[in-house]
GROMACS .gro file of C-alpha atoms in nm:
model
  342
    1MET     CA    1   0.230  -0.990   3.084
    2ASN     CA    2  -0.141  -0.977   3.158
    3ILE     CA    3  -0.384  -0.981   2.865
    4ASP     CA    4  -0.570  -0.679   3.005
    5GLU     CA    5  -0.267  -0.463   2.926
    6PHE     CA    6  -0.367  -0.491   2.558
    7ASP     CA    7  -0.731  -0.393   2.598
    8PHE     CA    8  -0.891  -0.073   2.474
    9ASP     CA    9  -1.243   0.065   2.421
   10LEU     CA   10  -1.361   0.073   2.062
   11PRO     CA   11  -1.699   0.214   1.957
   12ASP     CA   12  -1.884  -0.031   1.732
   13ASP     CA   13  -1.935   0.232   1.463
   14LEU     CA   14  -1.557   0.249   1.404
   15ILE     CA   15  -1.546  -0.115   1.289
   16ALA     CA   16  -1.531  -0.089   0.908
   17GLN     CA   17  -1.806  -0.302   0.755
   18THR     CA   18  -1.726  -0.249   0.387
   19PRO     CA   19  -1.417  -0.160   0.185
   20LEU     CA   20  -1.375   0.193   0.054
   21LYS     CA   21  -1.454   0.250  -0.314
   22ASN     CA   22  -1.085   0.317  -0.382
   23ARG     CA   23  -0.835   0.088  -0.210
   24ASP     CA   24  -0.574   0.357  -0.148
   25ALA     CA   25  -0.823   0.616  -0.017
   26SER     CA   26  -0.780   0.497   0.341
   27ARG     CA   27  -0.615   0.704   0.608
   28LEU     CA   28  -0.264   0.639   0.741
   29LEU     CA   29  -0.147   0.692   1.097
   30VAL     CA   30   0.233   0.717   1.106
   31LEU     CA   31   0.404   0.627   1.434
   32HIS     CA   32   0.771   0.718   1.472
   33ARG     CA   33   0.902   0.476   1.735
   34THR     CA   34   1.210   0.665   1.853
   35GLU     CA   35   1.050   1.008   1.873
   36GLN     CA   36   0.713   0.863   1.983
   37GLU     CA   37   0.548   1.107   1.745
   38ILE     CA   38   0.229   1.053   1.545
   39GLU     CA   39   0.129   1.195   1.206
   40HIS     CA   40  -0.209   1.171   1.034
   41LYS     CA   41  -0.187   1.115   0.658
   42GLN     CA   42  -0.358   0.946   0.363
   43PHE     CA   43  -0.240   0.602   0.252
   44THR     CA   44  -0.097   0.736  -0.074
   45ASP     CA   45   0.141   0.943   0.142
   46ILE     CA   46   0.323   0.616   0.217
   47LYS     CA   47   0.562   0.714  -0.064
   48ARG     CA   48   0.692   1.003   0.149
   49TYR     CA   49   0.827   0.756   0.403
   50LEU     CA   50   1.000   0.520   0.160
   51LYS     CA   51   1.335   0.585  -0.003
   52LYS     CA   52   1.553   0.439  -0.276
   53GLY     CA   53   1.712   0.115  -0.161
   54ASP     CA   54   1.426   0.015   0.069
   55CYS     CA   55   1.227  -0.301   0.014
   56LEU     CA   56   0.857  -0.369   0.070
   57VAL     CA   57   0.778  -0.732   0.152
   58LEU     CA   58   0.422  -0.841   0.072
   59ASN     CA   59   0.233  -1.163   0.138
   60ASP     CA   60   0.097  -1.295  -0.194
   61THR     CA   61  -0.138  -1.552  -0.042
   62ARG     CA   62  -0.484  -1.572  -0.197
   63VAL     CA   63  -0.796  -1.621   0.013
   64LEU     CA   64  -1.005  -1.925  -0.069
   65PRO     CA   65  -1.384  -1.879  -0.082
   66ALA     CA   66  -1.358  -2.130   0.200
   67ARG     CA   67  -1.700  -2.109   0.368
   68LEU     CA   68  -1.934  -2.379   0.240
   69TYR     CA   69  -2.294  -2.456   0.332
   70GLY     CA   70  -2.399  -2.818   0.302
   71ILE     CA   71  -2.651  -3.079   0.409
   72LYS     CA   72  -2.592  -3.402   0.600
   73GLU     CA   73  -2.695  -3.685   0.372
   74ASP     CA   74  -2.843  -3.899   0.650
   75THR     CA   75  -3.063  -3.640   0.823
   76GLY     CA   76  -3.085  -3.338   0.591
   77ALA     CA   77  -2.948  -3.112   0.868
   78ASN     CA   78  -2.770  -2.793   0.761
   79VAL     CA   79  -2.395  -2.776   0.820
   80GLU     CA   80  -2.147  -2.488   0.778
   81VAL     CA   81  -1.789  -2.579   0.692
   82LEU     CA   82  -1.482  -2.356   0.681
   83LEU     CA   83  -1.180  -2.496   0.499
   84LEU     CA   84  -0.860  -2.428   0.696
   85HIS     CA   85  -0.575  -2.605   0.520
   86GLN     CA   86  -0.513  -2.897   0.291
   87GLN     CA   87  -0.347  -3.198   0.454
   88GLY     CA   88  -0.321  -3.418   0.147
   89LYS     CA   89  -0.491  -3.475  -0.185
   90ASP     CA   90  -0.852  -3.370  -0.130
   91LEU     CA   91  -0.803  -3.405   0.247
   92TRP     CA   92  -0.879  -3.089   0.445
   93GLU     CA   93  -0.875  -2.975   0.804
   94VAL     CA   94  -1.193  -2.773   0.857
   95LEU     CA   95  -1.408  -2.604   1.117
   96VAL     CA   96  -1.767  -2.728   1.136
   97LYS     CA   97  -2.081  -2.569   1.282
   98PRO     CA   98  -2.261  -2.727   1.457
   99ALA     CA   99  -1.970  -2.962   1.525
  100LYS     CA  100  -2.173  -3.207   1.733
  101LYS     CA  101  -2.370  -3.306   1.422
  102VAL     CA  102  -2.061  -3.420   1.234
  103LYS     CA  103  -1.907  -3.743   1.356
  104LYS     CA  104  -1.663  -3.985   1.197
  105GLY     CA  105  -1.827  -4.128   0.887
  106THR     CA  106  -2.072  -3.839   0.840
  107VAL     CA  107  -2.121  -3.745   0.473
  108ILE     CA  108  -2.197  -3.383   0.381
  109ASN     CA  109  -2.335  -3.281   0.042
  110PHE     CA  110  -2.252  -2.939  -0.110
  111GLY     CA  111  -2.414  -2.789  -0.419
  112ASP     CA  112  -2.644  -3.083  -0.498
  113GLY     CA  113  -2.355  -3.326  -0.502
  114LYS     CA  114  -2.090  -3.114  -0.671
  115ILE     CA  115  -1.878  -3.185  -0.362
  116ARG     CA  116  -1.932  -3.473  -0.119
  117ALA     CA  117  -1.729  -3.471   0.201
  118THR     CA  118  -1.676  -3.762   0.438
  119CYS     CA  119  -1.559  -3.695   0.793
  120THR     CA  120  -1.251  -3.909   0.860
  121GLY     CA  121  -1.122  -3.752   1.183
  122LEU     CA  122  -1.211  -3.532   1.480
  123LYS     CA  123  -1.011  -3.242   1.622
  124ASP     CA  124  -1.056  -2.997   1.909
  125HIS     CA  125  -1.276  -2.684   1.904
  126GLY     CA  126  -1.505  -2.797   1.622
  127GLY     CA  127  -1.223  -2.912   1.397
  128ARG     CA  128  -1.275  -3.204   1.160
  129ILE     CA  129  -1.085  -3.381   0.882
  130LEU     CA  130  -1.286  -3.415   0.562
  131GLN     CA  131  -1.212  -3.628   0.256
  132LEU     CA  132  -1.360  -3.450  -0.047
  133ALA     CA  133  -1.494  -3.612  -0.364
  134TYR     CA  134  -1.592  -3.421  -0.681
  135GLU     CA  135  -1.561  -3.423  -1.058
  136GLY     CA  136  -1.368  -3.151  -1.236
  137ILE     CA  137  -1.129  -2.883  -1.107
  138PHE     CA  138  -1.165  -2.832  -0.733
  139TYR     CA  139  -1.087  -2.459  -0.717
  140GLU     CA  140  -1.335  -2.384  -0.996
  141ILE     CA  141  -1.608  -2.568  -0.805
  142LEU     CA  142  -1.508  -2.398  -0.480
  143ASN     CA  143  -1.523  -2.058  -0.647
  144GLU     CA  144  -1.878  -2.138  -0.758
  145LEU     CA  145  -2.005  -2.274  -0.425
  146GLY     CA  146  -1.792  -2.106  -0.160
  147GLN     CA  147  -1.823  -1.773   0.014
  148MET     CA  148  -1.545  -1.549   0.143
  149PRO     CA  149  -1.471  -1.626   0.510
  150LEU     CA  150  -1.515  -1.272   0.640
  151PRO     CA  151  -1.438  -1.218   1.009
  152PRO     CA  152  -1.738  -1.234   1.247
  153TYR     CA  153  -1.723  -0.860   1.324
  154ILE     CA  154  -1.815  -0.783   0.961
  155LYS     CA  155  -2.194  -0.802   0.936
  156GLU     CA  156  -2.236  -0.662   0.584
  157GLN     CA  157  -2.234  -0.882   0.275
  158LEU     CA  158  -1.935  -0.837   0.042
  159SER     CA  159  -2.060  -0.748  -0.306
  160GLU     CA  160  -1.729  -0.824  -0.481
  161LYS     CA  161  -1.515  -1.120  -0.370
  162GLU     CA  162  -1.200  -0.955  -0.506
  163ARG     CA  163  -1.224  -0.673  -0.251
  164TYR     CA  164  -1.116  -0.927   0.014
  165GLN     CA  165  -0.807  -1.006  -0.195
  166THR     CA  166  -0.493  -0.801  -0.243
  167VAL     CA  167  -0.428  -0.693  -0.603
  168TYR     CA  168  -0.118  -0.919  -0.603
  169ALA     CA  169  -0.279  -1.228  -0.447
  170SER     CA  170  -0.164  -1.536  -0.639
  171GLU     CA  171  -0.097  -1.836  -0.410
  172GLU     CA  172  -0.424  -2.012  -0.316
  173GLY     CA  173  -0.451  -2.120   0.045
  174SER     CA  174  -0.560  -1.860   0.303
  175ALA     CA  175  -0.859  -1.866   0.534
  176ALA     CA  176  -0.828  -1.488   0.579
  177ALA     CA  177  -0.678  -1.196   0.390
  178PRO     CA  178  -0.346  -1.030   0.480
  179THR     CA  179  -0.541  -0.709   0.523
  180ALA     CA  180  -0.253  -0.458   0.540
  181GLY     CA  181  -0.204  -0.523   0.170
  182LEU     CA  182  -0.562  -0.437   0.076
  183HIS     CA  183  -0.469  -0.066   0.058
  184PHE     CA  184  -0.229  -0.107  -0.235
  185THR     CA  185  -0.330  -0.060  -0.598
  186ASN     CA  186  -0.120  -0.171  -0.894
  187GLU     CA  187  -0.066   0.196  -0.980
  188LEU     CA  188   0.063   0.279  -0.631
  189LEU     CA  189   0.299  -0.020  -0.637
  190ASP     CA  190   0.431   0.094  -0.976
  191GLU     CA  191   0.495   0.444  -0.838
  192ILE     CA  192   0.682   0.296  -0.542
  193LYS     CA  193   0.897   0.079  -0.769
  194ALA     CA  194   0.976   0.384  -0.985
  195MET     CA  195   1.124   0.546  -0.672
  196GLY     CA  196   1.386   0.270  -0.652
  197VAL     CA  197   1.207   0.075  -0.382
  198SER     CA  198   1.211  -0.303  -0.430
  199ILE     CA  199   0.891  -0.508  -0.409
  200GLU     CA  200   0.935  -0.868  -0.294
  201PHE     CA  201   0.681  -1.139  -0.217
  202ILE     CA  202   0.666  -1.413   0.041
  203THR     CA  203   0.375  -1.648   0.116
  204LEU     CA  204   0.206  -1.723   0.445
  205HIS     CA  205  -0.132  -1.894   0.430
  206VAL     CA  206  -0.329  -1.727   0.706
  207GLY     CA  207  -0.517  -1.968   0.933
  208LEU     CA  208  -0.770  -1.894   1.201
  209GLY     CA  209  -0.504  -1.936   1.470
  210THR     CA  210  -0.389  -1.581   1.401
  211PHE     CA  211  -0.734  -1.452   1.500
  212ARG     CA  212  -0.833  -1.690   1.778
  213PRO     CA  213  -0.874  -1.501   2.106
  214VAL     CA  214  -0.608  -1.536   2.371
  215SER     CA  215  -0.781  -1.739   2.642
  216ALA     CA  216  -0.499  -1.733   2.898
  217ASP     CA  217  -0.472  -1.442   3.143
  218LYS     CA  218  -0.094  -1.448   3.103
  219ILE     CA  219  -0.006  -1.407   2.737
  220GLU     CA  220   0.308  -1.621   2.778
  221GLU     CA  221   0.076  -1.922   2.822
  222HIS     CA  222  -0.097  -1.873   2.484
  223LYS     CA  223  -0.011  -2.119   2.204
  224MET     CA  224  -0.032  -2.011   1.840
  225HIS     CA  225  -0.157  -2.247   1.570
  226ALA     CA  226   0.093  -2.321   1.294
  227GLU     CA  227   0.064  -2.166   0.947
  228PHE     CA  228   0.245  -2.262   0.626
  229TYR     CA  229   0.500  -2.020   0.477
  230HIS     CA  230   0.744  -2.004   0.186
  231MET     CA  231   1.018  -1.769   0.070
  232SER     CA  232   1.213  -1.822  -0.252
  233GLY     CA  233   1.589  -1.815  -0.281
  234LYS     CA  234   1.562  -1.514  -0.514
  235THR     CA  235   1.373  -1.315  -0.250
  236ALA     CA  236   1.615  -1.421   0.023
  237GLU     CA  237   1.913  -1.298  -0.183
  238LYS     CA  238   1.737  -0.968  -0.255
  239LEU     CA  239   1.666  -0.907   0.113
  240LYS     CA  240   2.029  -0.984   0.201
  241THR     CA  241   2.142  -0.729  -0.058
  242VAL     CA  242   1.904  -0.463   0.074
  243LYS     CA  243   2.039  -0.508   0.426
  244GLU     CA  244   2.402  -0.506   0.310
  245ASN     CA  245   2.344  -0.180   0.121
  246GLY     CA  246   2.185  -0.008   0.419
  247GLY     CA  247   1.826  -0.024   0.294
  248ARG     CA  248   1.528  -0.087   0.514
  249ILE     CA  249   1.297  -0.386   0.501
  250ILE     CA  250   0.939  -0.271   0.543
  251SER     CA  251   0.701  -0.556   0.615
  252VAL     CA  252   0.347  -0.523   0.483
  253GLY     CA  253   0.134  -0.683   0.750
  254THR     CA  254   0.175  -0.902   1.054
  255THR     CA  255   0.172  -1.216   0.837
  256SER     CA  256   0.476  -1.102   0.640
  257THR     CA  257   0.641  -1.009   0.969
  258ARG     CA  258   0.583  -1.353   1.122
  259THR     CA  259   0.729  -1.516   0.813
  260LEU     CA  260   1.041  -1.298   0.797
  261GLU     CA  261   1.112  -1.324   1.169
  262THR     CA  262   1.066  -1.703   1.160
  263ILE     CA  263   1.308  -1.742   0.869
  264VAL     CA  264   1.577  -1.521   1.021
  265ARG     CA  265   1.537  -1.690   1.361
  266ASP     CA  266   1.575  -2.036   1.208
  267ASN     CA  267   1.872  -1.945   0.984
  268ASN     CA  268   2.120  -1.795   1.231
  269GLY     CA  269   2.010  -1.438   1.169
  270ASN     CA  270   2.009  -1.464   0.789
  271PHE     CA  271   1.752  -1.469   0.511
  272ALA     CA  272   1.740  -1.804   0.330
  273GLU     CA  273   1.511  -1.994   0.097
  274SER     CA  274   1.262  -2.154   0.334
  275SER     CA  275   0.934  -2.341   0.354
  276GLY     CA  276   0.761  -2.482   0.656
  277TRP     CA  277   0.515  -2.421   0.936
  278THR     CA  278   0.548  -2.141   1.187
  279ASP     CA  279   0.380  -2.101   1.524
  280ILE     CA  280   0.593  -1.801   1.626
  281PHE     CA  281   0.417  -1.579   1.881
  282ILE     CA  282   0.566  -1.230   1.898
  283TYR     CA  283   0.488  -1.019   2.204
  284PRO     CA  284   0.683  -0.772   2.423
  285PRO     CA  285   0.969  -0.787   2.485
  286TYR     CA  286   1.096  -0.920   2.152
  287GLU     CA  287   1.408  -0.830   1.954
  288PHE     CA  288   1.320  -0.800   1.585
  289GLN     CA  289   1.594  -0.925   1.352
  290ALA     CA  290   1.432  -0.905   1.008
  291ILE     CA  291   1.229  -0.588   0.969
  292ASP     CA  292   1.289  -0.213   1.000
  293GLY     CA  293   0.934  -0.092   0.945
  294LEU     CA  294   0.580  -0.225   0.948
  295ILE     CA  295   0.261  -0.138   0.762
  296THR     CA  296  -0.042  -0.278   0.939
  297ASN     CA  297  -0.411  -0.226   1.008
  298PHE     CA  298  -0.569  -0.157   1.347
  299HIS     CA  299  -0.627  -0.478   1.540
  300LEU     CA  300  -0.873  -0.622   1.790
  301PRO     CA  301  -0.831  -0.558   2.162
  302LYS     CA  302  -0.640  -0.836   2.344
  303SER     CA  303  -0.543  -1.000   2.012
  304THR     CA  304  -0.207  -1.159   1.927
  305LEU     CA  305  -0.178  -0.898   1.650
  306ILE     CA  306  -0.189  -0.596   1.879
  307MET     CA  307   0.068  -0.776   2.094
  308MET     CA  308   0.298  -0.810   1.793
  309VAL     CA  309   0.280  -0.443   1.697
  310SER     CA  310   0.333  -0.355   2.064
  311ALA     CA  311   0.655  -0.554   2.051
  312PHE     CA  312   0.773  -0.361   1.745
  313ALA     CA  313   0.706  -0.019   1.895
  314ASN     CA  314   0.626  -0.055   2.263
  315ARG     CA  315   0.302  -0.118   2.445
  316GLU     CA  316   0.261   0.237   2.571
  317SER     CA  317   0.321   0.392   2.229
  318ILE     CA  318   0.080   0.154   2.058
  319MET     CA  319  -0.197   0.196   2.314
  320ASN     CA  320  -0.155   0.575   2.290
  321ALA     CA  321  -0.167   0.558   1.909
  322TYR     CA  322  -0.480   0.342   1.921
  323GLN     CA  323  -0.649   0.589   2.155
  324GLU     CA  324  -0.563   0.872   1.917
  325ALA     CA  325  -0.698   0.666   1.625
  326VAL     CA  326  -1.026   0.625   1.817
  327ASN     CA  327  -1.037   0.996   1.895
  328GLU     CA  328  -0.971   1.082   1.529
  329ARG     CA  329  -1.232   0.827   1.419
  330TYR     CA  330  -1.011   0.601   1.212
  331ARG     CA  331  -1.176   0.292   1.065
  332PHE     CA  332  -1.070  -0.032   1.237
  333PHE     CA  333  -0.996  -0.394   1.148
  334SER     CA  334  -0.995  -0.573   0.810
  335PHE     CA  335  -1.152  -0.306   0.588
  336GLY     CA  336  -1.025  -0.021   0.803
  337ASP     CA  337  -0.743   0.232   0.784
  338ALA     CA  338  -0.369   0.167   0.804
  339MET     CA  339  -0.077   0.236   1.031
  340LEU     CA  340   0.292   0.278   0.943
  341ILE     CA  341   0.541   0.213   1.222
  342LEU     CA  342   0.900   0.327   1.160
   0.00000   0.00000   0.00000
């Protein structure tokens, strides 16, 4: 398929720059795949579409305040570093700007020496391997010095770091938030559980590969970067039981979807306790094995994410729904409104 088939026009003023005061106050576009019908609701109406015996699967990854600003010790030049994922004890793969200033052996100082980083390896597209040195607890220092790695289309400053975290975020490691989950409050989750709907958690640490633009004209030629995932044996057994009893598995977000589809693909069509790295790239046509429904945000034109949701519904339905969302002035992207596909 050609990448232009996933393009659409989006006015800049529909790109949400800040989160709403109340997480669950966002709007909800409901797309019924079979009937190809659309409904316009509020996010709290999600309860109307869930029933006893269903299961919501949420990604409990926690975003690191992974953007650091430092100074090269030899020249005093300013350097921006984005932590991507940990490769070993205090060894991190990062993105550096400007990359040309950071060569093997370069030492970068953050926070007047609270962290010193030595470049030990070079990677493509501005990637580097840094060995970090510090005294104390790393994540406490990072929380003090680091900033949330908001996507480049968000120009406003985030006043509260926790608004770029889900209320259930617990597993440190993401370079970006699983944004479909930002709409849930603890109260809404409690109400859903009281309906007899199960809530289960998996982990996928979101890397920048999910958001990198597709550079190939033919989407089949695009290669996804790998991201780490984990699902416990307890969760796997619960999901098996839900399926056996005729319940639906509703994935919250594309990250949860990638994880579930990877696990089922790699375990002969079954849920199983799993950990590893996935580079699965889901685009039309694709036969989903794990999920029955999807809660997601509105994604960038020509992105791998709009390709995934187009595989779950179909391209024509998704592009039509996106056009209606533009016409109805929904808020787009990370801090925007939500979509339920059933």
